[in-house]
Amino acid sequence: MLQNMTEGAPLKLIIPFMVPLLIGNVFQQLYNIADIIIVGRTIGVNALAAVGAVSPLFMLTMVLTIGLSNGFTVVTGQRYGAQDMQGMRRSIATCVVLSLFFVLLIMGIMHLVIDPMLVMMNIPPELMEDAYAYVMIIVDGLLAMMAYNLLSGIMRSLGDSKTPLYFLIISSIVNIILALVFIICFGWGVPGSAFALVIAQAFSAVLCVIYIYKRFPQLHIHRSDFNLDWPELWAHLRMGLPMAVQFSVLGLGIIILQSVCNKFGSDQIAGFTTAMRVEQLALQPMISFGIAMAVFTAQNFGARRFDRIRDAVRRCSLLTLAFSLFAAVVVFAFGEEVIGIFLDNPSPTVMQAAHL
């Protein structure tokens, strides 16, 4: 259901909107986490290390698609807040064109740089084959990832954060089932988990298309909506590119850390991979508040309600600080228990590396 966020108490709008978003972000993280758990428990430490050694590349491509799609759809939310339905449809058409351009660009660049990048990341020789296969399947499936993130971003920009969550939960279950089937029944190993992930993401994108087509005729775009010009493109680029850069800074930092960690062998890689997954889950409340605030701000900016924006920023900043302190306490107190989820009988070396 679409929601107008330009009227009513800001926190009473933002928190109910943020909760499905938080659950959805956790489930999106579970795509990669489920692969790591299944691979680690069914194949072994080396397979987990192979996936973990290149998982920062997966995370980088994922946050790029999330940043671009959420940035582009800020304009969509602004026009919805201003009740400019024609401009909103034109914005959706622009989002589709730009998203397709950038995902193809990212895929092309990754194909060109993947070999030197894996060398730069110090992937151990015994892990190279599985690591290369995993990351290339993910790269070739980026179109599915971008499609889901864009379509869910459009729905969120119009105030609907629940429907993308439902589809993400379904696709996460599909991912787990397919990964188990591909690895255990078909014996595909590490590539099987990557194929399962891409198919599940494509499935969630298809569900979004069907839902939008059946439930929201006001979102249907026509050929005339693709009559784009530079001002229209720039309005979206100046939102999408900074958000993509902001999201990718953390991903680049993790790649550097992973490159150093990869020098120390499979046990250290497995431990570091596990610890990073725990950290990323702990960060999700703060990330979800940020995306929720982007939607709230976009709609109220379009409606010229700047007083509501200032009030919401102040309140959400305090809540985010409280969540940060809570997450730090939980991870410190229960870190070892959470780490034990990822591996069956982890060695003391793996556990020590993850805990530190």
GROMACS .gro file of C-alpha atoms in nm, residues 56 120-122 250-262 272:
model
   18
   56PRO     CA    1   3.361  -0.827  -0.029
  120MET     CA    2   4.551  -0.813  -0.571
  121MET     CA    3   4.324  -0.966  -0.305
  122ASN     CA    4   4.583  -1.238  -0.239
  250LEU     CA    5   3.261   0.066   0.326
  251GLY     CA    6   3.273  -0.208   0.061
  252LEU     CA    7   3.610  -0.087  -0.067
  253GLY     CA    8   3.744  -0.075   0.287
  254ILE     CA    9   3.637  -0.436   0.345
  255ILE     CA   10   3.809  -0.541   0.020
  256ILE     CA   11   4.136  -0.392   0.150
  257LEU     CA   12   4.097  -0.569   0.485
  258GLN     CA   13   4.009  -0.896   0.311
  259SER     CA   14   4.317  -0.865   0.089
  260VAL     CA   15   4.538  -0.852   0.396
  261CYS     CA   16   4.350  -1.135   0.568
  262ASN     CA   17   4.375  -1.360   0.261
  272PHE     CA   18   3.731  -1.298   0.927
   0.00000   0.00000   0.00000
